[in-house]
PDB file of N, CA and C in Angstrom:
ATOM      1  N   MET A   1       8.525  14.858   4.259  1.00 46.00           N
ATOM      2  CA  MET A   1      10.173  14.293   5.405  1.00 46.00           C
ATOM      3  C   MET A   1       9.203  14.552   6.685  1.00 46.00           C
ATOM      4  N   THR A   2       9.097  14.132   8.066  1.00 54.00           N
ATOM      5  CA  THR A   2       8.378  13.216   9.112  1.00 54.00           C
ATOM      6  C   THR A   2       8.724  13.735  10.919  1.00 54.00           C
ATOM      7  N   CYS A   3       8.561  14.185  10.532  1.00 60.00           N
ATOM      8  CA  CYS A   3       8.505  14.714  12.734  1.00 60.00           C
ATOM      9  C   CYS A   3       8.465  13.397  13.040  1.00 60.00           C
ATOM     10  N   LEU A   4      10.630  13.137  13.159  1.00 74.00           N
ATOM     11  CA  LEU A   4      10.268  11.759  14.660  1.00 74.00           C
ATOM     12  C   LEU A   4       9.010  10.939  15.761  1.00 74.00           C
ATOM     13  N   SER A   5       8.410  11.980  16.366  1.00 82.00           N
ATOM     14  CA  SER A   5       7.874  11.714  17.745  1.00 82.00           C
ATOM     15  C   SER A   5       5.765  10.793  15.998  1.00 82.00           C
ATOM     16  N   ASP A   6       5.745  11.259  15.055  1.00 90.00           N
ATOM     17  CA  ASP A   6       4.325  11.181  13.952  1.00 90.00           C
ATOM     18  C   ASP A   6       4.363   9.270  15.172  1.00 90.00           C
ATOM     19  N   TRP A   7       3.287   8.816  14.846  1.00 92.00           N
ATOM     20  CA  TRP A   7       3.200   7.359  14.563  1.00 92.00           C
ATOM     21  C   TRP A   7       2.604   6.362  13.816  1.00 92.00           C
ATOM     22  N   CYS A   8       3.010   5.695  12.625  1.00 93.00           N
ATOM     23  CA  CYS A   8       3.699   5.096  11.945  1.00 93.00           C
ATOM     24  C   CYS A   8       2.367   3.397  11.726  1.00 93.00           C
ATOM     25  N   ILE A   9       2.526   3.131  10.508  1.00 91.00           N
ATOM     26  CA  ILE A   9       1.856   1.913  10.197  1.00 91.00           C
ATOM     27  C   ILE A   9       1.218   1.878   8.983  1.00 91.00           C
ATOM     28  N   SER A  10       2.055   0.548   8.142  1.00 90.00           N
ATOM     29  CA  SER A  10       1.966  -0.264   7.210  1.00 90.00           C
ATOM     30  C   SER A  10       0.682  -0.688   7.124  1.00 90.00           C
ATOM     31  N   PHE A  11       0.851  -0.858   5.742  1.00 87.00           N
ATOM     32  CA  PHE A  11       0.163  -2.343   4.589  1.00 87.00           C
ATOM     33  C   PHE A  11       0.069  -1.909   3.506  1.00 87.00           C
ATOM     34  N   SER A  12      -0.490  -3.070   3.072  1.00 84.00           N
ATOM     35  CA  SER A  12      -0.328  -2.866   1.219  1.00 84.00           C
ATOM     36  C   SER A  12      -1.449  -2.953   1.212  1.00 84.00           C
ATOM     37  N   LEU A  13      -1.856  -2.577  -0.742  1.00 83.00           N
ATOM     38  CA  LEU A  13      -3.323  -2.208  -1.306  1.00 83.00           C
ATOM     39  C   LEU A  13      -3.006  -3.471  -2.665  1.00 83.00           C
ATOM     40  N   LEU A  14      -4.485  -3.994  -3.159  1.00 78.00           N
ATOM     41  CA  LEU A  14      -4.375  -4.565  -4.118  1.00 78.00           C
ATOM     42  C   LEU A  14      -5.553  -4.701  -4.263  1.00 78.00           C
ATOM     43  N   ASP A  15      -5.115  -4.195  -5.559  1.00 75.00           N
ATOM     44  CA  ASP A  15      -7.127  -4.243  -6.401  1.00 75.00           C
ATOM     45  C   ASP A  15      -7.117  -4.876  -6.834  1.00 75.00           C
ATOM     46  N   PRO A  16      -8.063  -6.372  -6.596  1.00 71.00           N
ATOM     47  CA  PRO A  16      -8.722  -7.725  -6.950  1.00 71.00           C
ATOM     48  C   PRO A  16      -8.712  -7.858  -8.278  1.00 71.00           C
ATOM     49  N   SER A  17      -9.997  -6.961  -8.969  1.00 71.00           N
ATOM     50  CA  SER A  17     -10.314  -6.125 -10.809  1.00 71.00           C
ATOM     51  C   SER A  17      -9.299  -6.768 -11.664  1.00 71.00           C
ATOM     52  N   VAL A  18      -8.156  -6.400 -10.924  1.00 68.00           N
ATOM     53  CA  VAL A  18      -6.795  -6.052 -11.670  1.00 68.00           C
ATOM     54  C   VAL A  18      -5.864  -7.613 -11.774  1.00 68.00           C
ATOM     55  N   LEU A  19      -6.529  -8.733 -11.019  1.00 67.00           N
ATOM     56  CA  LEU A  19      -6.385  -9.729 -10.749  1.00 67.00           C
ATOM     57  C   LEU A  19      -6.140 -10.542 -12.158  1.00 67.00           C
ATOM     58  N   ASP A  20      -7.521 -10.878 -12.336  1.00 63.00           N
ATOM     59  CA  ASP A  20      -7.469 -11.066 -14.251  1.00 63.00           C
ATOM     60  C   ASP A  20      -6.520 -10.948 -15.647  1.00 63.00           C
ATOM     61  N   SER A  21      -6.512  -9.453 -15.925  1.00 62.00           N
ATOM     62  CA  SER A  21      -5.977  -8.922 -16.981  1.00 62.00           C
ATOM     63  C   SER A  21      -4.621  -9.419 -16.953  1.00 62.00           C
ATOM     64  N   PHE A  22      -4.500 -10.195 -15.283  1.00 59.00           N
ATOM     65  CA  PHE A  22      -2.273 -10.044 -15.467  1.00 59.00           C
ATOM     66  C   PHE A  22      -2.538 -12.028 -15.085  1.00 59.00           C
ATOM     67  N   GLY A  23      -3.340 -12.548 -15.672  1.00 60.00           N
ATOM     68  CA  GLY A  23      -3.713 -14.648 -15.704  1.00 60.00           C
ATOM     69  C   GLY A  23      -2.715 -14.689 -14.429  1.00 60.00           C
ATOM     70  N   GLY A  24      -3.289 -13.632 -12.942  1.00 58.00           N
ATOM     71  CA  GLY A  24      -3.306 -13.800 -11.351  1.00 58.00           C
ATOM     72  C   GLY A  24      -1.227 -13.367 -11.071  1.00 58.00           C
ATOM     73  N   VAL A  25      -0.907 -13.169 -11.893  1.00 55.00           N
ATOM     74  CA  VAL A  25       0.603 -12.868 -11.366  1.00 55.00           C
ATOM     75  C   VAL A  25       1.039 -12.383  -9.744  1.00 55.00           C
ATOM     76  N   LEU A  26       0.266 -10.565 -10.172  1.00 54.00           N
ATOM     77  CA  LEU A  26       0.123  -9.611  -9.603  1.00 54.00           C
ATOM     78  C   LEU A  26      -0.022 -10.787  -7.514  1.00 54.00           C
ATOM     79  N   TYR A  27      -1.064 -11.115  -6.933  1.00 59.00           N
ATOM     80  CA  TYR A  27      -1.597 -11.911  -6.305  1.00 59.00           C
ATOM     81  C   TYR A  27      -0.464 -13.119  -6.067  1.00 59.00           C
ATOM     82  N   VAL A  28       0.512 -12.375  -4.696  1.00 62.00           N
ATOM     83  CA  VAL A  28       1.856 -13.623  -4.061  1.00 62.00           C
ATOM     84  C   VAL A  28       1.611 -12.920  -2.956  1.00 62.00           C
ATOM     85  N   ASN A  29       2.118 -13.573  -1.471  1.00 62.00           N
ATOM     86  CA  ASN A  29       2.572 -12.584  -0.564  1.00 62.00           C
ATOM     87  C   ASN A  29       3.467 -11.807  -0.643  1.00 62.00           C
ATOM     88  N   GLY A  30       2.534 -10.337   0.341  1.00 62.00           N
ATOM     89  CA  GLY A  30       3.426  -9.375  -0.167  1.00 62.00           C
ATOM     90  C   GLY A  30       2.625  -8.481  -1.679  1.00 62.00           C
ATOM     91  N   GLY A  31       1.805  -8.744  -2.546  1.00 68.00           N
ATOM     92  CA  GLY A  31       2.309  -8.038  -2.978  1.00 68.00           C
ATOM     93  C   GLY A  31       0.552  -6.690  -3.647  1.00 68.00           C
ATOM     94  N   GLY A  32       0.972  -6.616  -3.586  1.00 75.00           N
ATOM     95  CA  GLY A  32       0.443  -5.024  -4.325  1.00 75.00           C
ATOM     96  C   GLY A  32       1.228  -3.356  -3.814  1.00 75.00           C
ATOM     97  N   ILE A  33       0.922  -2.830  -3.490  1.00 80.00           N
ATOM     98  CA  ILE A  33       1.371  -0.926  -3.262  1.00 80.00           C
ATOM     99  C   ILE A  33       1.299  -1.373  -1.566  1.00 80.00           C
ATOM    100  N   LYS A  34       2.713  -1.282  -0.703  1.00 85.00           N
ATOM    101  CA  LYS A  34       3.294  -0.351  -0.049  1.00 85.00           C
ATOM    102  C   LYS A  34       3.216   0.925   0.481  1.00 85.00           C
ATOM    103  N   ILE A  35       1.646   1.217   1.696  1.00 88.00           N
ATOM    104  CA  ILE A  35       1.600   2.314   2.403  1.00 88.00           C
ATOM    105  C   ILE A  35       2.234   2.387   4.159  1.00 88.00           C
ATOM    106  N   ASN A  36       2.851   3.822   3.514  1.00 90.00           N
ATOM    107  CA  ASN A  36       3.303   3.967   5.217  1.00 90.00           C
ATOM    108  C   ASN A  36       2.833   5.254   5.502  1.00 90.00           C
ATOM    109  N   CYS A  37       1.514   5.549   6.081  1.00 90.00           N
ATOM    110  CA  CYS A  37       1.061   6.221   6.149  1.00 90.00           C
ATOM    111  C   CYS A  37       1.450   6.762   7.699  1.00 90.00           C
ATOM    112  N   PHE A  38       1.742   8.266   7.857  1.00 90.00           N
ATOM    113  CA  PHE A  38       1.725   8.792   8.819  1.00 90.00           C
ATOM    114  C   PHE A  38       1.251   9.909   9.851  1.00 90.00           C
ATOM    115  N   MET A  39       1.123  10.031  10.997  1.00 90.00           N
ATOM    116  CA  MET A  39       0.019  11.320  11.233  1.00 90.00           C
ATOM    117  C   MET A  39       0.848  11.623  13.407  1.00 90.00           C
ATOM    118  N   ARG A  40       0.560  12.538  13.547  1.00 91.00           N
ATOM    119  CA  ARG A  40       1.084  12.921  14.893  1.00 91.00           C
ATOM    120  C   ARG A  40      -0.063  12.242  16.350  1.00 91.00           C
ATOM    121  N   VAL A  41      -1.166  11.996  15.550  1.00 92.00           N
ATOM    122  CA  VAL A  41      -2.455  10.719  17.173  1.00 92.00           C
ATOM    123  C   VAL A  41      -2.248   9.369  16.163  1.00 92.00           C
ATOM    124  N   GLU A  42      -2.205   8.587  17.845  1.00 92.00           N
ATOM    125  CA  GLU A  42      -1.635   7.311  16.841  1.00 92.00           C
ATOM    126  C   GLU A  42      -3.561   6.661  16.738  1.00 92.00           C
ATOM    127  N   GLN A  43      -3.506   7.558  17.069  1.00 94.00           N
ATOM    128  CA  GLN A  43      -5.381   6.905  17.227  1.00 94.00           C
ATOM    129  C   GLN A  43      -5.782   7.442  15.682  1.00 94.00           C
ATOM    130  N   TRP A  44      -5.552   8.827  15.086  1.00 91.00           N
ATOM    131  CA  TRP A  44      -5.991   8.526  13.046  1.00 91.00           C
ATOM    132  C   TRP A  44      -4.897   7.986  12.314  1.00 91.00           C
ATOM    133  N   LEU A  45      -4.268   7.041  13.336  1.00 92.00           N
ATOM    134  CA  LEU A  45      -3.923   5.614  12.136  1.00 92.00           C
ATOM    135  C   LEU A  45      -5.154   4.752  12.324  1.00 92.00           C
ATOM    136  N   PRO A  46      -5.060   4.622  10.516  1.00 89.00           N
ATOM    137  CA  PRO A  46      -6.239   3.774   9.659  1.00 89.00           C
ATOM    138  C   PRO A  46      -6.035   2.774  10.283  1.00 89.00           C
ATOM    139  N   ASN A  47      -7.015   1.293  10.402  1.00 89.00           N
ATOM    140  CA  ASN A  47      -6.381   0.129  10.489  1.00 89.00           C
ATOM    141  C   ASN A  47      -7.529  -0.036   9.272  1.00 89.00           C
ATOM    142  N   PRO A  48      -6.692  -1.145   8.836  1.00 89.00           N
ATOM    143  CA  PRO A  48      -7.184  -1.012   7.467  1.00 89.00           C
ATOM    144  C   PRO A  48      -7.780  -3.043   7.678  1.00 89.00           C
ATOM    145  N   LYS A  49      -9.327  -3.992   7.003  1.00 87.00           N
ATOM    146  CA  LYS A  49      -8.456  -4.686   7.276  1.00 87.00           C
ATOM    147  C   LYS A  49      -8.982  -5.109   5.996  1.00 87.00           C
ATOM    148  N   GLN A  50      -8.776  -6.326   5.166  1.00 81.00           N
ATOM    149  CA  GLN A  50      -9.712  -7.044   4.136  1.00 81.00           C
ATOM    150  C   GLN A  50     -10.024  -7.091   3.560  1.00 81.00           C
ATOM    151  N   GLY A  51     -11.040  -5.169   1.719  1.00 82.00           N
ATOM    152  CA  GLY A  51     -12.025  -5.702   0.998  1.00 82.00           C
ATOM    153  C   GLY A  51     -12.465  -4.297   2.242  1.00 82.00           C
ATOM    154  N   ASP A  52     -11.880  -3.822   2.564  1.00 87.00           N
ATOM    155  CA  ASP A  52     -11.777  -2.034   3.250  1.00 87.00           C
ATOM    156  C   ASP A  52     -11.600  -1.302   2.030  1.00 87.00           C
ATOM    157  N   VAL A  53     -12.995  -0.131   2.227  1.00 85.00           N
ATOM    158  CA  VAL A  53     -12.141   1.205   0.811  1.00 85.00           C
ATOM    159  C   VAL A  53     -11.326   2.565   1.866  1.00 85.00           C
ATOM    160  N   ILE A  54      -9.994   2.510   0.398  1.00 85.00           N
ATOM    161  CA  ILE A  54      -9.820   3.249   1.933  1.00 85.00           C
ATOM    162  C   ILE A  54      -9.722   4.265   0.877  1.00 85.00           C
ATOM    163  N   LEU A  55      -9.443   6.347   1.490  1.00 88.00           N
ATOM    164  CA  LEU A  55      -9.293   7.420   1.027  1.00 88.00           C
ATOM    165  C   LEU A  55      -7.704   7.315   1.661  1.00 88.00           C
ATOM    166  N   LEU A  56      -7.295   8.384   0.446  1.00 87.00           N
ATOM    167  CA  LEU A  56      -5.231   8.132   0.733  1.00 87.00           C
ATOM    168  C   LEU A  56      -5.463  10.341   0.141  1.00 87.00           C
ATOM    169  N   ARG A  57      -5.177  10.102   1.179  1.00 87.00           N
ATOM    170  CA  ARG A  57      -4.601  12.140   0.456  1.00 87.00           C
ATOM    171  C   ARG A  57      -3.418  13.172   0.793  1.00 87.00           C
ATOM    172  N   GLN A  58      -3.201  13.612   0.683  1.00 86.00           N
ATOM    173  CA  GLN A  58      -1.184  13.875  -0.179  1.00 86.00           C
ATOM    174  C   GLN A  58      -0.530  12.997   0.375  1.00 86.00           C
ATOM    175  N   VAL A  59      -0.915  12.170  -0.727  1.00 84.00           N
ATOM    176  CA  VAL A  59       0.286  11.362  -1.424  1.00 84.00           C
ATOM    177  C   VAL A  59       1.261  11.547  -1.637  1.00 84.00           C
ATOM    178  N   LYS A  60       2.626  11.184  -1.754  1.00 84.00           N
ATOM    179  CA  LYS A  60       3.745  11.097  -2.536  1.00 84.00           C
ATOM    180  C   LYS A  60       4.480   9.728  -2.708  1.00 84.00           C
ATOM    181  N   VAL A  61       4.788   9.134  -4.108  1.00 78.00           N
ATOM    182  CA  VAL A  61       5.042   9.055  -5.163  1.00 78.00           C
ATOM    183  C   VAL A  61       6.282   8.884  -5.528  1.00 78.00           C
ATOM    184  N   PRO A  62       7.234   7.979  -4.877  1.00 75.00           N
ATOM    185  CA  PRO A  62       8.659   8.699  -5.472  1.00 75.00           C
ATOM    186  C   PRO A  62       9.382   8.020  -6.270  1.00 75.00           C
ATOM    187  N   ARG A  63       8.341   5.803  -6.682  1.00 73.00           N
ATOM    188  CA  ARG A  63       8.850   4.998  -7.591  1.00 73.00           C
ATOM    189  C   ARG A  63       8.448   4.316  -7.502  1.00 73.00           C
ATOM    190  N   ILE A  64       7.298   3.457  -9.149  1.00 64.00           N
ATOM    191  CA  ILE A  64       7.403   2.676  -8.277  1.00 64.00           C
ATOM    192  C   ILE A  64       8.017   1.408  -9.834  1.00 64.00           C
ATOM    193  N   ILE A  65       7.657   0.396  -9.116  1.00 65.00           N
ATOM    194  CA  ILE A  65       8.389  -1.166  -9.759  1.00 65.00           C
ATOM    195  C   ILE A  65       7.825  -1.647 -10.292  1.00 65.00           C
ATOM    196  N   ILE A  66       7.004  -2.347 -11.056  1.00 64.00           N
ATOM    197  CA  ILE A  66       6.690  -3.337 -11.446  1.00 64.00           C
ATOM    198  C   ILE A  66       7.812  -4.520 -11.231  1.00 64.00           C
ATOM    199  N   HIS A  67       7.425  -5.269 -11.745  1.00 61.00           N
ATOM    200  CA  HIS A  67       8.160  -6.403 -11.614  1.00 61.00           C
ATOM    201  C   HIS A  67       6.673  -7.590 -12.076  1.00 61.00           C
ATOM    202  N   LEU A  68       7.160  -8.076 -13.688  1.00 63.00           N
ATOM    203  CA  LEU A  68       5.567  -9.568 -14.168  1.00 63.00           C
ATOM    204  C   LEU A  68       6.447 -10.535 -13.631  1.00 63.00           C
ATOM    205  N   GLY A  69       7.984 -10.764 -14.214  1.00 58.00           N
ATOM    206  CA  GLY A  69       8.792 -11.871 -14.000  1.00 58.00           C
ATOM    207  C   GLY A  69       9.151 -12.890 -15.860  1.00 58.00           C
ATOM    208  N   GLN A  70       9.150 -13.766 -15.427  1.00 52.00           N
ATOM    209  CA  GLN A  70       9.537 -14.048 -16.736  1.00 52.00           C
ATOM    210  C   GLN A  70       8.690 -15.706 -17.120  1.00 52.00           C
ATOM    211  N   TRP A  71       7.642 -15.753 -17.862  1.00 49.00           N
ATOM    212  CA  TRP A  71       6.816 -16.804 -18.421  1.00 49.00           C
ATOM    213  C   TRP A  71       7.952 -17.976 -18.911  1.00 49.00           C
ATOM    214  N   SER A  72       7.550 -18.599 -18.893  1.00 48.00           N
ATOM    215  CA  SER A  72       8.423 -19.993 -20.132  1.00 48.00           C
ATOM    216  C   SER A  72       7.648 -20.478 -20.427  1.00 48.00           C
ATOM    217  N   HIS A  73       7.327 -21.544 -21.274  1.00 46.00           N
ATOM    218  CA  HIS A  73       6.373 -22.462 -21.909  1.00 46.00           C
ATOM    219  C   HIS A  73       6.819 -23.896 -21.681  1.00 46.00           C
TER     220      HIS A  73
END
């Protein structure tokens, strides 16, 4: 749990190298894993741009649900 005084930024991570394995179905608007990053100092928050490499530490993952959808022929 974080303190109320923490700063927060949210962004999504998506590894494009796995897209071909799933036929591109994971590449949707808002796809990937949503990350909420909290810091006590605003300047310490990351400002990621597309193509950046991000190192995450002390990550808490409560639950991951993957929806691949239905395919029809």
